Amino acid sequence: MPEARVAAPLTTDVAARIAREVYGLAAAIRVLPGEYDDNFHLEAGDSRAFVLKLMHPAREDSFADMQCRALTHLAGRAPHLALPRVIPTAKGSCTRGQARR
């Protein structure tokens, strides 16, 4: 897994477009820190809050899939733990959508 960033950071405008296209979500967006991936805090009009994590384009799909499966498994086995919850896309997918960086 390469450690150097090979893609320019995404903007909040791109994150807003992806949130709309992939999740059907309109939200206020701010950038969150991230070492390698792009992370954004989203707040919907009804005050629900989310973190949108956009994987670095050099990451293998299997890596994103592994993260989704692990978090989904933990949510099912230990729902009391304060862990991130995976929200499937509007098409029901957990892994990378069709939206492009």
N, CA and C atoms as an extended XYZ file, in Angstrom:
303
Properties=species:S:1:pos:R:3:atomname:S:1:resname:S:1:resid:I:1 pbc="F F F"
N         0.847       -1.161        0.000 N   MET     1
C         0.000        0.000        0.000 CA  MET     1
C         0.902        1.237        0.000 C   MET     1
N         0.840        2.028       -1.042 N   PRO     2
C         1.711        3.213       -1.109 CA  PRO     2
C         1.349        4.218       -0.025 C   PRO     2
N         2.336        4.847        0.551 N   GLU     3
C         2.098        5.817        1.614 CA  GLU     3
C         2.031        7.247        1.102 C   GLU     3
N         2.602        7.506       -0.042 N   ALA     4
C         2.599        8.869       -0.568 CA  ALA     4
C         1.268        9.148       -1.256 C   ALA     4
N         0.771       10.359       -1.077 N   ARG     5
C        -0.470       10.755       -1.744 CA  ARG     5
C        -0.157       10.948       -3.223 C   ARG     5
N        -0.902       10.255       -4.072 N   VAL     6
C        -0.683       10.370       -5.511 CA  VAL     6
C        -1.845       11.080       -6.191 C   VAL     6
N        -2.833       11.465       -5.428 N   ALA     7
C        -3.977       12.181       -5.974 CA  ALA     7
C        -4.183       13.453       -5.166 C   ALA     7
N        -4.622       14.498       -5.846 N   ALA     8
C        -4.901       15.750       -5.154 CA  ALA     8
C        -6.080       15.546       -4.207 C   ALA     8
N        -6.080       16.226       -3.069 N   PRO     9
C        -7.211       16.104       -2.144 CA  PRO     9
C        -8.507       16.518       -2.833 C   PRO     9
N        -9.585       15.863       -2.460 N   LEU    10
C       -10.886       16.196       -3.011 CA  LEU    10
C       -11.437       17.435       -2.318 C   LEU    10
N       -12.268       18.165       -3.033 N   THR    11
C       -12.882       19.364       -2.479 CA  THR    11
C       -14.235       19.022       -1.856 C   THR    11
N       -14.764       19.949       -1.079 N   THR    12
C       -16.090       19.751       -0.504 CA  THR    12
C       -17.153       19.712       -1.601 C   THR    12
N       -16.925       20.406       -2.723 N   ASP    13
C       -17.881       20.356       -3.837 CA  ASP    13
C       -17.966       18.941       -4.414 C   ASP    13
N       -16.825       18.289       -4.560 N   VAL    14
C       -16.815       16.911       -5.062 CA  VAL    14
C       -17.482       15.989       -4.053 C   VAL    14
N       -17.181       16.165       -2.781 N   ALA    15
C       -17.795       15.340       -1.735 CA  ALA    15
C       -19.313       15.534       -1.727 C   ALA    15
N       -19.779       16.770       -1.908 N   ALA    16
C       -21.221       17.038       -1.945 CA  ALA    16
C       -21.869       16.326       -3.122 C   ALA    16
N       -21.211       16.351       -4.269 N   ARG    17
C       -21.746       15.673       -5.453 CA  ARG    17
C       -21.823       14.167       -5.216 C   ARG    17
N       -20.785       13.592       -4.633 N   ILE    18
C       -20.764       12.151       -4.364 CA  ILE    18
C       -21.839       11.788       -3.334 C   ILE    18
N       -21.985       12.602       -2.303 N   ALA    19
C       -23.017       12.341       -1.286 CA  ALA    19
C       -24.404       12.338       -1.925 C   ALA    19
N       -24.648       13.265       -2.846 N   ARG    20
C       -25.947       13.318       -3.539 CA  ARG    20
C       -26.136       12.128       -4.465 C   ARG    20
N       -25.110       11.846       -5.303 N   GLU    21
C       -25.234       10.795       -6.323 CA  GLU    21
C       -25.258        9.389       -5.726 C   GLU    21
N       -24.437        9.140       -4.738 N   VAL    22
C       -24.280        7.782       -4.202 CA  VAL    22
C       -25.245        7.492       -3.057 C   VAL    22
N       -25.520        8.507       -2.226 N   TYR    23
C       -26.348        8.295       -1.041 CA  TYR    23
C       -27.683        9.040       -1.082 C   TYR    23
N       -27.884        9.885       -2.088 N   GLY    24
C       -29.108       10.674       -2.135 CA  GLY    24
C       -29.195       11.644       -0.975 C   GLY    24
N       -28.055       12.147       -0.521 N   LEU    25
C       -27.977       12.974        0.672 CA  LEU    25
C       -27.471       14.371        0.335 C   LEU    25
N       -28.259       15.375        0.692 N   ALA    26
C       -27.811       16.769        0.601 CA  ALA    26
C       -27.399       17.177        2.005 C   ALA    26
N       -26.198       17.730        2.129 N   ALA    27
C       -25.688       18.021        3.472 CA  ALA    27
C       -24.684       19.161        3.437 C   ALA    27
N       -24.530       19.802        4.589 N   ALA    28
C       -23.431       20.745        4.787 CA  ALA    28
C       -22.182       19.903        5.004 C   ALA    28
N       -21.089       20.325        4.404 N   ILE    29
C       -19.880       19.491        4.412 CA  ILE    29
C       -18.670       20.290        4.861 C   ILE    29
N       -17.847       19.637        5.688 N   ARG    30
C       -16.536       20.217        6.037 CA  ARG    30
C       -15.496       19.107        5.977 C   ARG    30
N       -14.283       19.506        5.682 N   VAL    31
C       -13.172       18.563        5.555 CA  VAL    31
C       -12.741       18.089        6.940 C   VAL    31
N       -12.469       16.796        7.041 N   LEU    32
C       -11.874       16.217        8.243 CA  LEU    32
C       -10.447       15.794        7.920 C   LEU    32
N        -9.574       15.746        8.907 N   PRO    33
C        -8.204       15.308        8.629 CA  PRO    33
C        -8.169       13.841        8.208 C   PRO    33
N        -7.192       13.524        7.410 N   GLY    34
C        -6.986       12.145        6.986 CA  GLY    34
C        -5.557       11.967        6.537 C   GLY    34
N        -5.013       10.836        6.863 N   GLU    35
C        -3.616       10.576        6.508 CA  GLU    35
C        -3.463       10.223        5.037 C   GLU    35
N        -4.411        9.462        4.512 N   TYR    36
C        -4.252        8.940        3.166 CA  TYR    36
C        -5.530        9.063        2.338 C   TYR    36
N        -6.675        8.863        2.970 N   ASP    37
C        -7.957        8.970        2.287 CA  ASP    37
C        -8.540       10.356        2.537 C   ASP    37
N        -9.600       10.693        1.810 N   ASP    38
C       -10.292       11.966        2.007 CA  ASP    38
C       -11.507       11.716        2.892 C   ASP    38
N       -11.643       12.517        3.951 N   ASN    39
C       -12.718       12.354        4.931 CA  ASN    39
C       -13.469       13.665        5.073 C   ASN    39
N       -14.800       13.549        5.171 N   PHE    40
C       -15.641       14.726        5.266 CA  PHE    40
C       -16.722       14.506        6.314 C   PHE    40
N       -17.039       15.559        7.065 N   HIS    41
C       -18.170       15.541        7.998 CA  HIS    41
C       -19.364       16.083        7.232 C   HIS    41
N       -20.458       15.329        7.238 N   LEU    42
C       -21.687       15.734        6.571 CA  LEU    42
C       -22.769       15.935        7.619 C   LEU    42
N       -23.505       17.032        7.510 N   GLU    43
C       -24.657       17.242        8.379 CA  GLU    43
C       -25.868       17.509        7.500 C   GLU    43
N       -26.823       16.598        7.574 N   ALA    44
C       -28.044       16.710        6.790 CA  ALA    44
C       -28.950       17.779        7.390 C   ALA    44
N       -29.941       18.206        6.626 N   GLY    45
C       -30.862       19.236        7.085 CA  GLY    45
C       -31.639       18.840        8.320 C   GLY    45
N       -31.803       17.531        8.560 N   ASP    46
C       -32.526       17.061        9.747 CA  ASP    46
C       -31.586       16.812       10.931 C   ASP    46
N       -30.365       17.317       10.847 N   SER    47
C       -29.333       17.246       11.895 CA  SER    47
C       -28.645       15.898       12.030 C   SER    47
N       -28.963       14.920       11.161 N   ARG    48
C       -28.186       13.669       11.187 CA  ARG    48
C       -26.774       13.987       10.711 C   ARG    48
N       -25.790       13.333       11.332 N   ALA    49
C       -24.390       13.573       10.969 CA  ALA    49
C       -23.759       12.276       10.471 C   ALA    49
N       -22.875       12.418        9.500 N   PHE    50
C       -22.190       11.284        8.890 CA  PHE    50
C       -20.740       11.654        8.627 C   PHE    50
N       -19.911       10.629        8.458 N   VAL    51
C       -18.560       10.815        7.938 CA  VAL    51
C       -18.531       10.134        6.579 C   VAL    51
N       -18.139       10.879        5.570 N   LEU    52
C       -17.967       10.342        4.224 CA  LEU    52
C       -16.483       10.085        4.032 C   LEU    52
N       -16.128        8.822        3.867 N   LYS    53
C       -14.730        8.434        3.669 CA  LYS    53
C       -14.575        8.046        2.211 C   LYS    53
N       -13.736        8.761        1.503 N   LEU    54
C       -13.481        8.474        0.098 CA  LEU    54
C       -12.078        7.894       -0.025 C   LEU    54
N       -12.049        6.626       -0.349 N   MET    55
C       -10.784        5.899       -0.400 CA  MET    55
C        -9.871        6.464       -1.481 C   MET    55
N        -8.609        6.460       -1.182 N   HIS    56
C        -7.577        6.875       -2.127 CA  HIS    56
C        -7.682        6.017       -3.387 C   HIS    56
N        -7.540        6.600       -4.576 N   PRO    57
C        -7.723        5.815       -5.801 CA  PRO    57
C        -6.728        4.665       -5.969 C   PRO    57
N        -5.610        4.697       -5.262 N   ALA    58
C        -4.632        3.610       -5.382 CA  ALA    58
C        -4.988        2.403       -4.513 C   ALA    58
N        -5.964        2.571       -3.631 N   ARG    59
C        -6.369        1.445       -2.774 CA  ARG    59
C        -7.067        0.390       -3.618 C   ARG    59
N        -6.785       -0.849       -3.317 N   GLU    60
C        -7.450       -1.943       -4.025 CA  GLU    60
C        -8.891       -2.048       -3.542 C   GLU    60
N        -9.787       -2.428       -4.441 N   ASP    61
C       -11.189       -2.604       -4.061 CA  ASP    61
C       -11.328       -3.597       -2.915 C   ASP    61
N       -10.476       -4.613       -2.894 N   SER    62
C       -10.565       -5.628       -1.841 CA  SER    62
C       -10.291       -5.023       -0.466 C   SER    62
N        -9.479       -3.976       -0.391 N   PHE    63
C        -9.187       -3.317        0.880 CA  PHE    63
C       -10.432       -2.589        1.387 C   PHE    63
N       -11.101       -1.857        0.509 N   ALA    64
C       -12.344       -1.166        0.886 CA  ALA    64
C       -13.406       -2.184        1.283 C   ALA    64
N       -13.499       -3.274        0.529 N   ASP    65
C       -14.473       -4.322        0.825 CA  ASP    65
C       -14.196       -4.938        2.199 C   ASP    65
N       -12.931       -5.184        2.513 N   MET    66
C       -12.558       -5.759        3.807 CA  MET    66
C       -12.973       -4.834        4.946 C   MET    66
N       -12.749       -3.539        4.805 N   GLN    67
C       -13.141       -2.600        5.847 CA  GLN    67
C       -14.656       -2.613        6.054 C   GLN    67
N       -15.400       -2.595        4.957 N   CYS    68
C       -16.873       -2.617        5.051 CA  CYS    68
C       -17.357       -3.893        5.728 C   CYS    68
N       -16.810       -5.021        5.308 N   ARG    69
C       -17.239       -6.300        5.889 CA  ARG    69
C       -16.896       -6.394        7.373 C   ARG    69
N       -15.710       -5.912        7.746 N   ALA    70
C       -15.298       -5.974        9.155 CA  ALA    70
C       -16.208       -5.099       10.023 C   ALA    70
N       -16.480       -3.873        9.583 N   LEU    71
C       -17.334       -2.980       10.365 CA  LEU    71
C       -18.770       -3.491       10.428 C   LEU    71
N       -19.263       -4.059        9.334 N   THR    72
C       -20.612       -4.619        9.316 CA  THR    72
C       -20.702       -5.825       10.250 C   THR    72
N       -19.682       -6.661       10.244 N   HIS    73
C       -19.639       -7.826       11.123 CA  HIS    73
C       -19.649       -7.382       12.590 C   HIS    73
N       -18.808       -6.431       12.931 N   LEU    74
C       -18.738       -5.950       14.313 CA  LEU    74
C       -20.060       -5.315       14.753 C   LEU    74
N       -20.700       -4.568       13.865 N   ALA    75
C       -21.983       -3.941       14.210 CA  ALA    75
C       -23.032       -4.996       14.530 C   ALA    75
N       -22.980       -6.114       13.820 N   GLY    76
C       -23.931       -7.187       14.064 CA  GLY    76
C       -23.630       -7.984       15.321 C   GLY    76
N       -22.358       -8.182       15.622 N   ARG    77
C       -21.954       -9.007       16.758 CA  ARG    77
C       -21.833       -8.221       18.065 C   ARG    77
N       -21.500       -6.944       17.971 N   ALA    78
C       -21.289       -6.127       19.172 CA  ALA    78
C       -21.889       -4.732       18.965 C   ALA    78
N       -23.212       -4.650       18.833 N   PRO    79
C       -23.848       -3.365       18.529 CA  PRO    79
C       -23.652       -2.309       19.622 C   PRO    79
N       -23.266       -2.720       20.804 N   HIS    80
C       -23.052       -1.785       21.900 CA  HIS    80
C       -21.736       -1.013       21.778 C   HIS    80
N       -20.823       -1.488       20.940 N   LEU    81
C       -19.535       -0.807       20.791 CA  LEU    81
C       -19.684        0.479       19.984 C   LEU    81
N       -18.946        1.495       20.386 N   ALA    82
C       -18.964        2.783       19.686 CA  ALA    82
C       -18.008        2.717       18.496 C   ALA    82
N       -18.478        2.108       17.426 N   LEU    83
C       -17.687        1.963       16.199 CA  LEU    83
C       -18.401        2.644       15.045 C   LEU    83
N       -17.665        3.021       14.013 N   PRO    84
C       -18.345        3.562       12.829 CA  PRO    84
C       -19.318        2.530       12.272 C   PRO    84
N       -20.440        2.999       11.765 N   ARG    85
C       -21.426        2.133       11.129 CA  ARG    85
C       -21.398        2.394        9.629 C   ARG    85
N       -21.405        1.348        8.858 N   VAL    86
C       -21.382        1.452        7.405 CA  VAL    86
C       -22.796        1.729        6.918 C   VAL    86
N       -22.942        2.735        6.084 N   ILE    87
C       -24.226        3.058        5.468 CA  ILE    87
C       -24.147        2.620        4.008 C   ILE    87
N       -24.961        1.661        3.604 N   PRO    88
C       -24.922        1.231        2.194 CA  PRO    88
C       -25.301        2.374        1.258 C   PRO    88
N       -24.824        2.302        0.046 N   THR    89
C       -25.172        3.301       -0.959 CA  THR    89
C       -26.651        3.182       -1.301 C   THR    89
N       -27.169        4.126       -2.069 N   ALA    90
C       -28.569        4.091       -2.488 CA  ALA    90
C       -28.867        2.808       -3.269 C   ALA    90
N       -27.843        2.211       -3.882 N   LYS    91
C       -28.007        0.963       -4.632 CA  LYS    91
C       -27.780       -0.260       -3.745 C   LYS    91
N       -27.546       -0.041       -2.455 N   GLY    92
C       -27.380       -1.154       -1.524 CA  GLY    92
C       -25.970       -1.679       -1.398 C   GLY    92
N       -25.009       -1.022       -1.989 N   SER    93
C       -23.623       -1.475       -1.954 CA  SER    93
C       -22.903       -0.916       -0.733 C   SER    93
N       -21.953       -1.665       -0.248 N   CYS    94
C       -21.115       -1.226        0.874 CA  CYS    94
C       -19.797       -0.663        0.345 C   CYS    94
N       -19.358       -1.179       -0.780 N   THR    95
C       -18.038       -0.795       -1.277 CA  THR    95
C       -18.141        0.341       -2.281 C   THR    95
N       -17.071        0.570       -2.968 N   ARG    96
C       -16.970        1.693       -3.890 CA  ARG    96
C       -18.151        1.805       -4.829 C   ARG    96
N       -18.674        3.012       -4.924 N   GLY    97
C       -19.769        3.290       -5.850 CA  GLY    97
C       -19.228        3.615       -7.236 C   GLY    97
N       -20.100        4.093       -8.073 N   GLN    98
C       -19.706        4.443       -9.425 CA  GLN    98
C       -19.214        5.881       -9.532 C   GLN    98
N       -19.336        6.662       -8.476 N   ALA    99
C       -18.880        8.039       -8.515 CA  ALA    99
C       -17.374        8.073       -8.695 C   ALA    99
N       -16.912        8.993       -9.454 N   ARG   100
C       -15.478        9.122       -9.734 CA  ARG   100
C       -14.910       10.304       -8.969 C   ARG   100
N       -13.639       10.196       -8.624 N   ARG   101
C       -12.927       11.289       -7.962 CA  ARG   101
C       -12.856       12.491       -8.849 C   ARG   101
